[in-house]
Amino acid sequence: MPVASAGPGRGPAWWWLGAHGGAGVSALEEAVPGGRDAERAWPAAAEAQPVVLVARSSARGLAAAQNAAQQWASRMVTGVDLLGLVVVADAPGRLPRALRDRVRLVSGAVPRLWEIPWVEPWRLGEPHLPKACASLARDLTRLTRPA
């Protein structure tokens, strides 16, 4: 993933970084106020930027998340405080075992994992705040609160 300047001054409380197109960043940006879309580039600045990686639970989405996590872990990206990974369900129902195993594998490379279930209202373009997003919002507020 590319690296882009986060710009001068204080940015958002955190950046949503979509590991791939259609990851769910727009829906999360509306459902969990406080973050801003990093537009698929690691935000770099003099002060470490808090970043939340976002991916769909599809094989393609999890592979993209794994690549981004490896990029971060290898220290190819500096000036980033990776808070964790949000995996947004790509379909209703339970994940197939192969994808559950892939989520577990990828989550081992990031500090935290949040899983957001399928949200039918999002598919229809309707605002909705699932319980999992309320928990995510609480965690991110706690993690980005100034010391």
CSV table of N, CA and C in Angstrom, one decimal:
chain,number,residue,atom,x,y,z
A,1,MET,N,0.8,-1.2,0.0
A,1,MET,CA,0.0,0.0,0.0
A,1,MET,C,0.9,1.2,0.0
A,2,PRO,N,0.5,2.3,-0.7
A,2,PRO,CA,1.3,3.5,-0.7
A,2,PRO,C,1.2,4.2,0.6
A,3,VAL,N,2.1,5.2,0.8
A,3,VAL,CA,2.2,6.1,2.0
A,3,VAL,C,1.9,7.5,1.5
A,4,ALA,N,1.0,8.2,2.2
A,4,ALA,CA,0.7,9.6,1.8
A,4,ALA,C,0.8,10.5,3.0
A,5,SER,N,1.1,11.7,2.8
A,5,SER,CA,1.2,12.7,3.9
A,5,SER,C,-0.1,12.9,4.5
A,6,ALA,N,-0.2,12.9,5.8
A,6,ALA,CA,-1.4,13.1,6.6
A,6,ALA,C,-1.7,14.6,6.6
A,7,GLY,N,-0.8,15.5,6.2
A,7,GLY,CA,-1.1,16.9,6.2
A,7,GLY,C,-0.7,17.5,7.6
A,8,PRO,N,-0.6,18.8,7.6
A,8,PRO,CA,-0.1,19.5,8.8
A,8,PRO,C,-1.3,19.5,9.8
A,9,GLY,N,-0.9,19.8,11.1
A,9,GLY,CA,-1.9,19.9,12.1
A,9,GLY,C,-2.5,18.6,12.6
A,10,ARG,N,-3.4,18.7,13.6
A,10,ARG,CA,-4.0,17.5,14.2
A,10,ARG,C,-5.0,16.9,13.2
A,11,GLY,N,-4.9,15.6,13.0
A,11,GLY,CA,-5.8,14.9,12.1
A,11,GLY,C,-7.0,14.4,12.9
A,12,PRO,N,-7.7,13.5,12.4
A,12,PRO,CA,-8.8,12.9,13.1
A,12,PRO,C,-8.3,12.0,14.3
A,13,ALA,N,-9.2,11.6,15.1
A,13,ALA,CA,-8.8,10.7,16.2
A,13,ALA,C,-8.1,9.5,15.7
A,14,TRP,N,-8.5,8.9,14.6
A,14,TRP,CA,-7.9,7.8,13.9
A,14,TRP,C,-8.2,7.8,12.4
A,15,TRP,N,-7.5,7.1,11.7
A,15,TRP,CA,-7.7,6.9,10.2
A,15,TRP,C,-8.2,5.5,10.0
A,16,TRP,N,-9.2,5.4,9.1
A,16,TRP,CA,-9.7,4.1,8.6
A,16,TRP,C,-8.9,3.9,7.3
A,17,LEU,N,-8.2,2.7,7.3
A,17,LEU,CA,-7.4,2.4,6.1
A,17,LEU,C,-8.0,1.1,5.5
A,18,GLY,N,-8.7,1.3,4.4
A,18,GLY,CA,-9.2,0.2,3.6
A,18,GLY,C,-8.1,-0.6,3.0
A,19,ALA,N,-8.0,-1.9,3.2
A,19,ALA,CA,-6.9,-2.7,2.7
A,19,ALA,C,-7.2,-3.0,1.2
A,20,HIS,N,-8.4,-2.7,0.7
A,20,HIS,CA,-8.8,-3.0,-0.6
A,20,HIS,C,-10.1,-2.2,-0.9
A,21,GLY,N,-10.4,-2.0,-2.2
A,21,GLY,CA,-11.7,-1.3,-2.5
A,21,GLY,C,-12.9,-2.1,-2.0
A,22,GLY,N,-13.9,-1.4,-1.5
A,22,GLY,CA,-15.1,-2.1,-1.0
A,22,GLY,C,-14.9,-2.7,0.4
A,23,ALA,N,-13.9,-2.3,1.1
A,23,ALA,CA,-13.6,-2.9,2.4
A,23,ALA,C,-14.7,-2.6,3.5
A,24,GLY,N,-15.4,-1.4,3.3
A,24,GLY,CA,-16.4,-1.0,4.3
A,24,GLY,C,-16.1,0.3,5.0
A,25,VAL,N,-15.1,1.0,4.6
A,25,VAL,CA,-14.6,2.2,5.2
A,25,VAL,C,-15.7,3.2,5.3
A,26,SER,N,-16.4,3.4,4.2
A,26,SER,CA,-17.5,4.5,4.2
A,26,SER,C,-18.6,4.2,5.2
A,27,ALA,N,-19.0,2.9,5.3
A,27,ALA,CA,-20.0,2.5,6.3
A,27,ALA,C,-19.5,2.7,7.7
A,28,LEU,N,-18.3,2.4,8.0
A,28,LEU,CA,-17.7,2.5,9.3
A,28,LEU,C,-17.5,4.0,9.7
A,29,GLU,N,-17.1,4.8,8.7
A,29,GLU,CA,-16.9,6.2,8.9
A,29,GLU,C,-18.3,6.9,9.3
A,30,GLU,N,-19.4,6.4,8.8
A,30,GLU,CA,-20.7,6.9,9.2
A,30,GLU,C,-21.1,6.4,10.5
A,31,ALA,N,-20.9,5.1,10.8
A,31,ALA,CA,-21.4,4.4,12.0
A,31,ALA,C,-20.6,4.7,13.2
A,32,VAL,N,-19.3,5.0,13.0
A,32,VAL,CA,-18.4,5.2,14.2
A,32,VAL,C,-17.7,6.5,14.0
A,33,PRO,N,-18.3,7.6,14.5
A,33,PRO,CA,-17.7,9.0,14.3
A,33,PRO,C,-16.4,9.1,15.0
A,34,GLY,N,-15.5,9.9,14.4
A,34,GLY,CA,-14.2,10.2,15.0
A,34,GLY,C,-13.0,9.8,14.0
A,35,GLY,N,-13.3,8.9,13.1
A,35,GLY,CA,-12.3,8.5,12.2
A,35,GLY,C,-12.5,9.1,10.8
A,36,ARG,N,-11.4,9.1,10.0
A,36,ARG,CA,-11.5,9.6,8.6
A,36,ARG,C,-10.9,8.6,7.6
A,37,ASP,N,-11.4,8.6,6.4
A,37,ASP,CA,-10.9,7.7,5.4
A,37,ASP,C,-9.5,8.1,5.0
A,38,ALA,N,-8.6,7.2,5.1
A,38,ALA,CA,-7.2,7.4,4.7
A,38,ALA,C,-7.0,7.2,3.2
A,39,GLU,N,-8.1,6.9,2.5
A,39,GLU,CA,-8.1,6.7,1.0
A,39,GLU,C,-7.0,5.8,0.5
A,40,ARG,N,-7.0,4.6,1.2
A,40,ARG,CA,-6.2,3.5,0.8
A,40,ARG,C,-4.7,3.8,0.8
A,41,ALA,N,-4.2,4.6,1.7
A,41,ALA,CA,-2.8,4.9,1.8
A,41,ALA,C,-2.4,5.1,3.3
A,42,TRP,N,-1.3,4.6,3.7
A,42,TRP,CA,-0.9,4.8,5.1
A,42,TRP,C,-0.7,6.3,5.3
A,43,PRO,N,-1.3,6.9,6.3
A,43,PRO,CA,-1.1,8.3,6.6
A,43,PRO,C,0.2,8.5,7.3
A,44,ALA,N,1.1,9.3,6.8
A,44,ALA,CA,2.4,9.5,7.4
A,44,ALA,C,2.5,11.0,7.9
A,45,ALA,N,3.0,11.2,9.0
A,45,ALA,CA,3.2,12.6,9.6
A,45,ALA,C,4.3,12.5,10.6
A,46,ALA,N,4.7,13.7,11.1
A,46,ALA,CA,5.8,13.7,12.1
A,46,ALA,C,5.3,13.0,13.4
A,47,GLU,N,4.1,13.2,13.7
A,47,GLU,CA,3.5,12.5,14.9
A,47,GLU,C,2.8,11.2,14.5
A,48,ALA,N,3.1,10.1,15.2
A,48,ALA,CA,2.5,8.9,14.9
A,48,ALA,C,1.0,9.0,14.7
A,49,GLN,N,0.5,8.4,13.6
A,49,GLN,CA,-1.0,8.5,13.3
A,49,GLN,C,-1.7,7.2,13.7
A,50,PRO,N,-2.7,7.3,14.5
A,50,PRO,CA,-3.5,6.1,14.8
A,50,PRO,C,-4.3,5.6,13.6
A,51,VAL,N,-4.1,4.3,13.2
A,51,VAL,CA,-4.7,3.7,12.0
A,51,VAL,C,-5.5,2.5,12.4
A,52,VAL,N,-6.7,2.3,11.8
A,52,VAL,CA,-7.4,1.1,11.9
A,52,VAL,C,-7.5,0.5,10.5
A,53,LEU,N,-7.0,-0.7,10.3
A,53,LEU,CA,-7.1,-1.4,9.0
A,53,LEU,C,-8.4,-2.0,8.9
A,54,VAL,N,-9.0,-1.9,7.7
A,54,VAL,CA,-10.4,-2.4,7.4
A,54,VAL,C,-10.3,-3.4,6.2
A,55,ALA,N,-11.0,-4.5,6.3
A,55,ALA,CA,-11.1,-5.5,5.2
A,55,ALA,C,-12.4,-6.2,5.3
A,56,ARG,N,-12.9,-6.7,4.1
A,56,ARG,CA,-14.0,-7.6,4.1
A,56,ARG,C,-13.5,-9.0,4.5
A,57,SER,N,-14.5,-9.8,4.8
A,57,SER,CA,-14.2,-11.2,5.3
A,57,SER,C,-14.0,-12.2,4.1
A,58,SER,N,-13.9,-11.7,2.9
A,58,SER,CA,-13.7,-12.6,1.7
A,58,SER,C,-12.3,-13.0,1.7
A,59,ALA,N,-12.0,-14.0,0.9
A,59,ALA,CA,-10.6,-14.4,0.7
A,59,ALA,C,-9.7,-13.3,0.2
A,60,ARG,N,-10.2,-12.5,-0.8
A,60,ARG,CA,-9.5,-11.4,-1.4
A,60,ARG,C,-9.3,-10.3,-0.3
A,61,GLY,N,-10.3,-10.0,0.5
A,61,GLY,CA,-10.2,-9.0,1.5
A,61,GLY,C,-9.2,-9.4,2.6
A,62,LEU,N,-9.2,-10.6,3.0
A,62,LEU,CA,-8.3,-11.1,4.0
A,62,LEU,C,-6.9,-11.1,3.5
A,63,ALA,N,-6.7,-11.5,2.3
A,63,ALA,CA,-5.3,-11.5,1.7
A,63,ALA,C,-4.8,-10.1,1.7
A,64,ALA,N,-5.6,-9.1,1.3
A,64,ALA,CA,-5.2,-7.7,1.3
A,64,ALA,C,-4.8,-7.2,2.7
A,65,ALA,N,-5.6,-7.6,3.7
A,65,ALA,CA,-5.4,-7.2,5.1
A,65,ALA,C,-4.1,-7.9,5.5
A,66,GLN,N,-3.8,-9.1,5.1
A,66,GLN,CA,-2.6,-9.8,5.5
A,66,GLN,C,-1.4,-9.1,4.9
A,67,ASN,N,-1.5,-8.7,3.7
A,67,ASN,CA,-0.4,-8.0,3.0
A,67,ASN,C,-0.1,-6.6,3.7
A,68,ALA,N,-1.2,-5.9,4.1
A,68,ALA,CA,-1.0,-4.6,4.7
A,68,ALA,C,-0.4,-4.8,6.1
A,69,ALA,N,-0.9,-5.8,6.8
A,69,ALA,CA,-0.3,-6.1,8.2
A,69,ALA,C,1.2,-6.5,8.1
A,70,GLN,N,1.5,-7.3,7.1
A,70,GLN,CA,2.9,-7.6,6.9
A,70,GLN,C,3.8,-6.4,6.6
A,71,GLN,N,3.2,-5.5,5.8
A,71,GLN,CA,3.9,-4.3,5.4
A,71,GLN,C,4.2,-3.5,6.7
A,72,TRP,N,3.2,-3.3,7.5
A,72,TRP,CA,3.3,-2.6,8.8
A,72,TRP,C,4.3,-3.3,9.7
A,73,ALA,N,4.2,-4.6,9.9
A,73,ALA,CA,5.0,-5.4,10.8
A,73,ALA,C,6.5,-5.4,10.4
A,74,SER,N,6.7,-5.3,9.1
A,74,SER,CA,8.1,-5.2,8.6
A,74,SER,C,8.8,-3.9,8.8
A,75,ARG,N,8.0,-2.9,9.3
A,75,ARG,CA,8.5,-1.5,9.5
A,75,ARG,C,8.8,-0.8,8.2
A,76,MET,N,8.1,-1.2,7.1
A,76,MET,CA,8.2,-0.5,5.9
A,76,MET,C,7.4,0.8,6.0
A,77,VAL,N,6.5,0.8,7.0
A,77,VAL,CA,5.7,2.0,7.2
A,77,VAL,C,6.0,2.6,8.5
A,78,THR,N,6.4,3.9,8.5
A,78,THR,CA,6.8,4.5,9.8
A,78,THR,C,5.7,5.6,10.1
A,79,GLY,N,5.7,6.0,11.3
A,79,GLY,CA,4.8,7.1,11.7
A,79,GLY,C,3.3,6.6,11.8
A,80,VAL,N,3.1,5.3,12.1
A,80,VAL,CA,1.8,4.8,12.1
A,80,VAL,C,1.7,4.0,13.4
A,81,ASP,N,0.6,4.2,14.1
A,81,ASP,CA,0.2,3.5,15.3
A,81,ASP,C,-1.0,2.6,14.9
A,82,LEU,N,-0.7,1.4,14.5
A,82,LEU,CA,-1.8,0.5,14.1
A,82,LEU,C,-2.6,0.0,15.3
A,83,LEU,N,-3.8,0.4,15.4
A,83,LEU,CA,-4.7,0.1,16.5
A,83,LEU,C,-5.2,-1.3,16.4
A,84,GLY,N,-5.5,-1.8,15.1
A,84,GLY,CA,-6.0,-3.1,14.9
A,84,GLY,C,-6.7,-3.2,13.5
A,85,LEU,N,-7.4,-4.3,13.4
A,85,LEU,CA,-8.0,-4.7,12.1
A,85,LEU,C,-9.5,-4.9,12.4
A,86,VAL,N,-10.3,-4.2,11.5
A,86,VAL,CA,-11.8,-4.5,11.5
A,86,VAL,C,-12.1,-5.3,10.3
A,87,VAL,N,-12.7,-6.5,10.5
A,87,VAL,CA,-13.1,-7.4,9.5
A,87,VAL,C,-14.6,-7.2,9.4
A,88,VAL,N,-15.1,-6.7,8.2
A,88,VAL,CA,-16.5,-6.5,7.9
A,88,VAL,C,-17.0,-7.7,7.1
A,89,ALA,N,-18.1,-8.3,7.6
A,89,ALA,CA,-18.7,-9.5,6.9
A,89,ALA,C,-19.0,-9.1,5.5
A,90,ASP,N,-18.6,-10.1,4.6
A,90,ASP,CA,-18.9,-9.9,3.1
A,90,ASP,C,-20.2,-10.5,2.7
A,91,ALA,N,-20.9,-11.3,3.6
A,91,ALA,CA,-22.1,-11.9,3.3
A,91,ALA,C,-22.8,-12.3,4.6
A,92,PRO,N,-24.1,-12.5,4.6
A,92,PRO,CA,-24.8,-12.9,5.8
A,92,PRO,C,-24.4,-14.4,6.2
A,93,GLY,N,-24.5,-14.7,7.5
A,93,GLY,CA,-24.2,-16.1,7.9
A,93,GLY,C,-22.8,-16.3,8.4
A,94,ARG,N,-22.6,-17.5,8.8
A,94,ARG,CA,-21.3,-17.9,9.4
A,94,ARG,C,-20.2,-18.0,8.3
A,95,LEU,N,-19.0,-17.6,8.6
A,95,LEU,CA,-17.9,-17.7,7.7
A,95,LEU,C,-17.6,-19.2,7.5
A,96,PRO,N,-17.2,-19.6,6.3
A,96,PRO,CA,-16.7,-20.9,6.1
A,96,PRO,C,-15.4,-21.1,6.9
A,97,ARG,N,-15.1,-22.3,7.2
A,97,ARG,CA,-13.9,-22.6,8.1
A,97,ARG,C,-12.6,-22.0,7.5
A,98,ALA,N,-12.4,-22.1,6.2
A,98,ALA,CA,-11.2,-21.6,5.6
A,98,ALA,C,-11.0,-20.1,5.9
A,99,LEU,N,-12.1,-19.4,5.8
A,99,LEU,CA,-12.1,-17.9,6.0
A,99,LEU,C,-11.9,-17.6,7.5
A,100,ARG,N,-12.6,-18.4,8.4
A,100,ARG,CA,-12.4,-18.2,9.8
A,100,ARG,C,-11.0,-18.4,10.2
A,101,ASP,N,-10.3,-19.5,9.6
A,101,ASP,CA,-8.9,-19.7,9.9
A,101,ASP,C,-8.0,-18.6,9.4
A,102,ARG,N,-8.4,-18.0,8.3
A,102,ARG,CA,-7.6,-16.9,7.7
A,102,ARG,C,-7.8,-15.7,8.6
A,103,VAL,N,-9.0,-15.4,9.1
A,103,VAL,CA,-9.2,-14.3,10.0
A,103,VAL,C,-8.3,-14.5,11.3
A,104,ARG,N,-8.2,-15.7,11.8
A,104,ARG,CA,-7.4,-16.0,13.0
A,104,ARG,C,-5.9,-15.7,12.7
A,105,LEU,N,-5.5,-16.2,11.5
A,105,LEU,CA,-4.1,-16.0,11.1
A,105,LEU,C,-3.8,-14.5,11.0
A,106,VAL,N,-4.6,-13.8,10.2
A,106,VAL,CA,-4.3,-12.4,10.0
A,106,VAL,C,-4.3,-11.6,11.3
A,107,SER,N,-5.3,-11.9,12.2
A,107,SER,CA,-5.4,-11.2,13.5
A,107,SER,C,-4.2,-11.4,14.4
A,108,GLY,N,-3.4,-12.4,14.1
A,108,GLY,CA,-2.2,-12.6,14.9
A,108,GLY,C,-1.1,-11.6,14.6
A,109,ALA,N,-1.3,-10.9,13.5
A,109,ALA,CA,-0.3,-9.9,13.0
A,109,ALA,C,-0.6,-8.5,13.4
A,110,VAL,N,-1.8,-8.3,14.0
A,110,VAL,CA,-2.2,-6.9,14.4
A,110,VAL,C,-2.5,-6.9,15.9
A,111,PRO,N,-2.5,-5.7,16.5
A,111,PRO,CA,-2.7,-5.6,17.9
A,111,PRO,C,-4.1,-6.0,18.4
A,112,ARG,N,-5.2,-5.7,17.6
A,112,ARG,CA,-6.5,-6.0,18.0
A,112,ARG,C,-7.3,-6.4,16.7
A,113,LEU,N,-8.4,-7.2,17.0
A,113,LEU,CA,-9.3,-7.6,15.9
A,113,LEU,C,-10.8,-7.2,16.4
A,114,TRP,N,-11.5,-6.6,15.5
A,114,TRP,CA,-12.9,-6.3,15.6
A,114,TRP,C,-13.6,-7.0,14.4
A,115,GLU,N,-14.7,-7.7,14.7
A,115,GLU,CA,-15.5,-8.3,13.6
A,115,GLU,C,-16.8,-7.7,13.6
A,116,ILE,N,-17.2,-7.2,12.4
A,116,ILE,CA,-18.6,-6.6,12.2
A,116,ILE,C,-19.4,-7.6,11.4
A,117,PRO,N,-20.5,-8.0,11.9
A,117,PRO,CA,-21.4,-8.9,11.2
A,117,PRO,C,-22.0,-8.3,10.0
A,118,TRP,N,-22.7,-9.1,9.2
A,118,TRP,CA,-23.4,-8.6,8.0
A,118,TRP,C,-24.5,-7.6,8.5
A,119,VAL,N,-24.5,-6.5,7.8
A,119,VAL,CA,-25.5,-5.4,8.2
A,119,VAL,C,-26.3,-5.1,6.9
A,120,GLU,N,-27.5,-5.8,6.9
A,120,GLU,CA,-28.4,-5.6,5.7
A,120,GLU,C,-28.7,-4.1,5.4
A,121,PRO,N,-29.0,-3.3,6.4
A,121,PRO,CA,-29.3,-1.9,6.1
A,121,PRO,C,-28.2,-1.2,5.4
A,122,TRP,N,-26.9,-1.5,5.7
A,122,TRP,CA,-25.8,-0.9,5.0
A,122,TRP,C,-25.9,-1.2,3.5
A,123,ARG,N,-26.3,-2.5,3.2
A,123,ARG,CA,-26.4,-2.9,1.8
A,123,ARG,C,-27.4,-2.1,1.1
A,124,LEU,N,-28.5,-1.6,1.8
A,124,LEU,CA,-29.5,-0.9,1.2
A,124,LEU,C,-29.3,0.6,1.3
A,125,GLY,N,-28.1,1.0,1.8
A,125,GLY,CA,-27.8,2.4,1.9
A,125,GLY,C,-28.4,3.1,3.1
A,126,GLU,N,-28.9,2.4,4.1
A,126,GLU,CA,-29.6,2.9,5.2
A,126,GLU,C,-28.6,3.0,6.4
A,127,PRO,N,-28.7,4.1,7.2
A,127,PRO,CA,-27.8,4.1,8.4
A,127,PRO,C,-28.2,3.1,9.4
A,128,HIS,N,-27.3,2.5,10.1
A,128,HIS,CA,-27.6,1.5,11.1
A,128,HIS,C,-26.3,1.4,12.0
A,129,LEU,N,-26.5,1.2,13.3
A,129,LEU,CA,-25.4,1.0,14.2
A,129,LEU,C,-25.6,-0.3,14.9
A,130,PRO,N,-24.9,-1.3,14.3
A,130,PRO,CA,-25.0,-2.6,15.0
A,130,PRO,C,-24.2,-2.6,16.3
A,131,LYS,N,-24.6,-3.5,17.2
A,131,LYS,CA,-23.9,-3.6,18.5
A,131,LYS,C,-22.4,-3.7,18.4
A,132,ALA,N,-21.9,-4.4,17.4
A,132,ALA,CA,-20.5,-4.6,17.2
A,132,ALA,C,-19.8,-3.2,17.0
A,133,CYS,N,-20.5,-2.3,16.3
A,133,CYS,CA,-20.0,-1.0,16.0
A,133,CYS,C,-19.9,-0.1,17.3
A,134,ALA,N,-20.9,-0.3,18.2
A,134,ALA,CA,-20.9,0.4,19.5
A,134,ALA,C,-19.7,0.0,20.3
A,135,SER,N,-19.4,-1.3,20.3
A,135,SER,CA,-18.2,-1.8,21.0
A,135,SER,C,-16.9,-1.2,20.4
A,136,LEU,N,-16.9,-1.2,19.0
A,136,LEU,CA,-15.7,-0.7,18.3
A,136,LEU,C,-15.5,0.8,18.6
A,137,ALA,N,-16.6,1.5,18.6
A,137,ALA,CA,-16.5,3.0,18.9
A,137,ALA,C,-16.0,3.2,20.3
A,138,ARG,N,-16.4,2.4,21.3
A,138,ARG,CA,-15.9,2.6,22.7
A,138,ARG,C,-14.4,2.3,22.7
A,139,ASP,N,-14.0,1.2,22.1
A,139,ASP,CA,-12.6,0.8,22.1
A,139,ASP,C,-11.8,1.9,21.4
A,140,LEU,N,-12.2,2.4,20.3
A,140,LEU,CA,-11.4,3.4,19.6
A,140,LEU,C,-11.3,4.7,20.4
A,141,THR,N,-12.4,5.1,21.0
A,141,THR,CA,-12.4,6.3,21.8
A,141,THR,C,-11.4,6.1,23.0
A,142,ARG,N,-11.4,5.0,23.6
A,142,ARG,CA,-10.5,4.7,24.7
A,142,ARG,C,-9.1,4.7,24.2
A,143,LEU,N,-8.8,4.1,23.1
A,143,LEU,CA,-7.4,3.9,22.6
A,143,LEU,C,-6.8,5.3,22.1
A,144,THR,N,-7.7,6.2,21.6
A,144,THR,CA,-7.2,7.4,21.1
A,144,THR,C,-7.4,8.6,22.0
A,145,ARG,N,-7.9,8.4,23.2
A,145,ARG,CA,-8.0,9.5,24.2
A,145,ARG,C,-6.6,10.0,24.6
A,146,PRO,N,-6.5,11.3,24.5
A,146,PRO,CA,-5.2,11.9,24.9
A,146,PRO,C,-4.8,11.5,26.4
A,147,ALA,N,-3.6,11.2,26.6
A,147,ALA,CA,-3.1,10.8,27.9
A,147,ALA,C,-3.0,12.0,28.9
